[in-house]
Short mmCIF file of C-alpha atoms and ligand atoms in Angstrom, two decimals:
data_model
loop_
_atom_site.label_atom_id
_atom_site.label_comp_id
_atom_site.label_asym_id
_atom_site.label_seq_id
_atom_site.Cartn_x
_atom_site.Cartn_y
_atom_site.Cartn_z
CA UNK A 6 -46.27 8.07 -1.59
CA UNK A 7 -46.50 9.78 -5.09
CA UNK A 8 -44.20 8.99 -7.46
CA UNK A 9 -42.19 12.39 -7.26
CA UNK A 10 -41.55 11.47 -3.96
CA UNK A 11 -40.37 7.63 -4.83
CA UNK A 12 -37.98 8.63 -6.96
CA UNK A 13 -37.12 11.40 -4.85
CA UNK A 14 -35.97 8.52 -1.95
CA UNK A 15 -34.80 6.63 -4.67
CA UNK A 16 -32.19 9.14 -5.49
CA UNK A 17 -31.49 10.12 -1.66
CA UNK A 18 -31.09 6.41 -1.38
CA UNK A 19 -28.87 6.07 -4.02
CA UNK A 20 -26.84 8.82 -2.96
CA UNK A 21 -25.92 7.78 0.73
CA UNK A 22 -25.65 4.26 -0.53
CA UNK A 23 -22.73 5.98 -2.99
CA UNK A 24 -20.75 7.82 -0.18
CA UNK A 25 -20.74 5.60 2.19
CA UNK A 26 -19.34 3.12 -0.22
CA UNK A 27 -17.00 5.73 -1.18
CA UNK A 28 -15.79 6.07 2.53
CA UNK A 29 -15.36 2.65 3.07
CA UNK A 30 -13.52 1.32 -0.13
CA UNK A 31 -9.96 2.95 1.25
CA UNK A 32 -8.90 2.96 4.38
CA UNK A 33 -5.16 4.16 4.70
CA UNK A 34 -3.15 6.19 2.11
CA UNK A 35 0.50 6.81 1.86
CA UNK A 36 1.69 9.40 -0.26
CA UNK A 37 5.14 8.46 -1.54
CA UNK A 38 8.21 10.91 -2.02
CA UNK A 39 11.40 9.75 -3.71
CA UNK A 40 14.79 10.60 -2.56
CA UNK A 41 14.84 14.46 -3.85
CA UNK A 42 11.51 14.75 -1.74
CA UNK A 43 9.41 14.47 -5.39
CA UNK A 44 6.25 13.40 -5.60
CA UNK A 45 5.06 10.16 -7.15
CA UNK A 46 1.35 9.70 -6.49
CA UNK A 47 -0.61 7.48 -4.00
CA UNK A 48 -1.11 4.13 -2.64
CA UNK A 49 -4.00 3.45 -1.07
CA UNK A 50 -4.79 0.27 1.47
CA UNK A 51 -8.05 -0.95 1.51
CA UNK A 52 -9.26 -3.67 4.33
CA UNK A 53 -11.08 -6.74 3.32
CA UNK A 54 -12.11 -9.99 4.58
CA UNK A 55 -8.71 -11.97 4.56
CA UNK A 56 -6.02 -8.95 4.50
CA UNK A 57 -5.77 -5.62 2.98
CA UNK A 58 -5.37 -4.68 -0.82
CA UNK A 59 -3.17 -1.93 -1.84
CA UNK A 60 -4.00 0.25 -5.30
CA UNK A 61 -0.64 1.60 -6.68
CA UNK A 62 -0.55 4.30 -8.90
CA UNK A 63 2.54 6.19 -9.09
CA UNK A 64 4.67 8.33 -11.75
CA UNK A 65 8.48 9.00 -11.72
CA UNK A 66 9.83 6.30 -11.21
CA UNK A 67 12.30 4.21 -13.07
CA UNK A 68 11.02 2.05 -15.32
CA UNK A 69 11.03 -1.92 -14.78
CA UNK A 70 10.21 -4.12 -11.75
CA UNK A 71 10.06 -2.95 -8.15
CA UNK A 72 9.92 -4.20 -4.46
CA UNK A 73 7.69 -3.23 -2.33
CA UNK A 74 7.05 -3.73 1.60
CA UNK A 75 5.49 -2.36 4.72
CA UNK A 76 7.96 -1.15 6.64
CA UNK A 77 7.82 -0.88 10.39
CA UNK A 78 8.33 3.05 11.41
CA UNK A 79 6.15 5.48 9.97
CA UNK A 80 8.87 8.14 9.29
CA UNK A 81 9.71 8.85 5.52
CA UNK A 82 11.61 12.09 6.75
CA UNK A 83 15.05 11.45 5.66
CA UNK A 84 15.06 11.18 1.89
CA UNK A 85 18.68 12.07 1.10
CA UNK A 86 19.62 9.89 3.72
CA UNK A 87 17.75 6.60 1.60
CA UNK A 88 14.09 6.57 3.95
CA UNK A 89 16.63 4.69 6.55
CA UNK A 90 14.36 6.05 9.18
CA UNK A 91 11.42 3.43 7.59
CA UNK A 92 13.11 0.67 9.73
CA UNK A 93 13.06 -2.77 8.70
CA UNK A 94 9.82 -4.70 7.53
CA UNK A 95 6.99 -5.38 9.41
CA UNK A 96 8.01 -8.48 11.07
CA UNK A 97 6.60 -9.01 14.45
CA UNK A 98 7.24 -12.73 14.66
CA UNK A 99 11.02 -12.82 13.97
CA UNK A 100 10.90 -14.81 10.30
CA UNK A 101 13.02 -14.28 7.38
CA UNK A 102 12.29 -12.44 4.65
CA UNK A 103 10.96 -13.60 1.56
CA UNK A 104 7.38 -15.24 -0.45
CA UNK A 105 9.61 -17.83 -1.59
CA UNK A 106 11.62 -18.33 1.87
CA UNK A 107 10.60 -21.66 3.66
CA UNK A 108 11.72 -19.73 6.97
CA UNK A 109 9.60 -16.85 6.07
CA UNK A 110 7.83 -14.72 4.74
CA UNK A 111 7.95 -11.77 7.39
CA UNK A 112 4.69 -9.99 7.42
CA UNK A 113 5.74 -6.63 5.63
CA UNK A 114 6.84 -9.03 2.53
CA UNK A 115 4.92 -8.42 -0.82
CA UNK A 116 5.14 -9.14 -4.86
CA UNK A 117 6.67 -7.51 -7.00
CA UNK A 118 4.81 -4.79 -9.33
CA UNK A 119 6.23 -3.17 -12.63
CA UNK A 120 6.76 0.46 -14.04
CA UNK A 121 6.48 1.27 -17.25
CA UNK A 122 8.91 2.84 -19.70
CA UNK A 123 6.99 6.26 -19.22
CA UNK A 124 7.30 6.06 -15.21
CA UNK A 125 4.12 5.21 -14.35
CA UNK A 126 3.29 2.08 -12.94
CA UNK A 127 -0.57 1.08 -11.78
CA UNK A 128 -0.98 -1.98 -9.70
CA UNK A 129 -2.99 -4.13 -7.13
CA UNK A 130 -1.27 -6.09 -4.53
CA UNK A 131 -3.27 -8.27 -1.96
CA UNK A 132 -1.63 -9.36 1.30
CA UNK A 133 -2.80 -11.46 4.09
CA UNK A 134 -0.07 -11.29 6.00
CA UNK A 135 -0.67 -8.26 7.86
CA UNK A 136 -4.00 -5.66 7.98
CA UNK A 137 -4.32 -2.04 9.31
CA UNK A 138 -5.68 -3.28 12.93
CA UNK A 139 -4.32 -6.34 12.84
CA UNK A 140 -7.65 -8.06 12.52
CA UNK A 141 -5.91 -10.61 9.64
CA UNK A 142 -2.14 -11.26 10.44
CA UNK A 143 0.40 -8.69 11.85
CA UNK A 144 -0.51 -5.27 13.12
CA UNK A 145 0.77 -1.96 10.25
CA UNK A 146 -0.75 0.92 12.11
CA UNK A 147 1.06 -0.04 15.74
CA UNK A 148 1.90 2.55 17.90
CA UNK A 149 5.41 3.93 15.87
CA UNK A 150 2.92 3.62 12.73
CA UNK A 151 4.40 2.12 9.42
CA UNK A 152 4.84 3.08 5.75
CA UNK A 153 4.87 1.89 2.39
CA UNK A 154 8.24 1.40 0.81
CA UNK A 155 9.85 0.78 -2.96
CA UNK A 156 13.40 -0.33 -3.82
CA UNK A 157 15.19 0.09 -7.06
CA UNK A 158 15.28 -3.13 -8.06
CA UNK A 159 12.47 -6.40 -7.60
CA UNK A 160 12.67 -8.49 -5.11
CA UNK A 161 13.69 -12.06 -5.07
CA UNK A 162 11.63 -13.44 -2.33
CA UNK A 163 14.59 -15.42 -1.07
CA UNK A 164 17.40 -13.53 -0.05
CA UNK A 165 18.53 -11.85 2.91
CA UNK A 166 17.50 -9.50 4.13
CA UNK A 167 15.31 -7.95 1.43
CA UNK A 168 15.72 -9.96 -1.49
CA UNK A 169 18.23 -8.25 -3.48
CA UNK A 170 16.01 -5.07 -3.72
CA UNK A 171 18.38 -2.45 -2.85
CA UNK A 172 18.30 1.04 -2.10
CA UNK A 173 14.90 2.58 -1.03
CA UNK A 174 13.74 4.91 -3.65
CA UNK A 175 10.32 5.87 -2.60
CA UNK A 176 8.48 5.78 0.57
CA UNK A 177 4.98 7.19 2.05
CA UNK A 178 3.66 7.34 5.86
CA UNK A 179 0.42 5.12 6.02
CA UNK A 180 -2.12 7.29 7.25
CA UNK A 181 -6.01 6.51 7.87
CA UNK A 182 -8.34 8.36 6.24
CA UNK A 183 -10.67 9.75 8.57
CU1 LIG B 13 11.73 -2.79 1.81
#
């Protein structure tokens, strides 16, 4: 092999090695709307090992601490009527809500993340309570699908049924990406 050749493989190598990370580091989207049907950027869900991460980045918001959960319907149709449609959390076993809940946590609970006084917010969240096929804790992409909710206020991690996080503000349909 001459050396034009190495380096040639080398960069053919490097290339597929690349995209196929590229393809494989996220699995799911949801693309979130508010309540006026604006907008606000992406979350993406990534599977791993023990659950499935989620990279927030939105814009819009209001700024300061927000729930989020996995919600059980994927159907973020109705925003004037507050994402109702969502359904409840993921929460195939029947447990309370809440982190902090010694009866819970149902598997569509997660922390808390923060928005900024511009109304942008960035932010990993890691859950192991539920994954994409269900291969680590409860099922999100069953056959009514799911999707990716945010409330207007943060959550407590105690309280029923969603820990104080009130109205819905933003929600996205989890879709694979193919
Ligand atoms: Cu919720």
């Amino acid at each position: 092999m001459t050396r034009l050749s190495f380096w040639l493989c080398s960069l053919l190598l490097g290339f597929l090695l690349t995209s196929s990370d590229t393809a494989l580091a996220d699995d799911a989207r949801a693309v979130m709307t508010g309540t006026n049907g604006e907008a606000l950027g992406t979350i993406t869900l990534t599977a791993a090992p023990t659950g499935t991460l989620l990279r927030i980045e939105l814009e819009g918001l209001t700024p300061g601490p927000k729930a989020i959960h996995i919600h059980s319907v994927g159907d973020c149709t109705d925003p004037s009527d507050g994402f109702v449609a969502s359904g409840g959390h993921v929460n195939p076993d029947g447990t309370k809500h809440g982190l902090l809940n010694p009866e819970g946590p149902d598997a569509g609970d997660l922390t808390n993340f923060y928005v900024h006084d511009n109304g942008y917010a960035w932010a990993e969240i890691f859950t192991s309570l539920a994954s994409l096929d269900g291969g680590v804790g409860a099922t999100i992409l069953d056959e009514d699908g799911a999707a990716l909710v945010v409330h207007t206020n943060s959550d407590d991690h105690t309280t029923q049924p969603i820990g104080g996080a009130g109205a819905r503000v933003a929600c996205g349909l989890i879709e694979p990406i193919e």
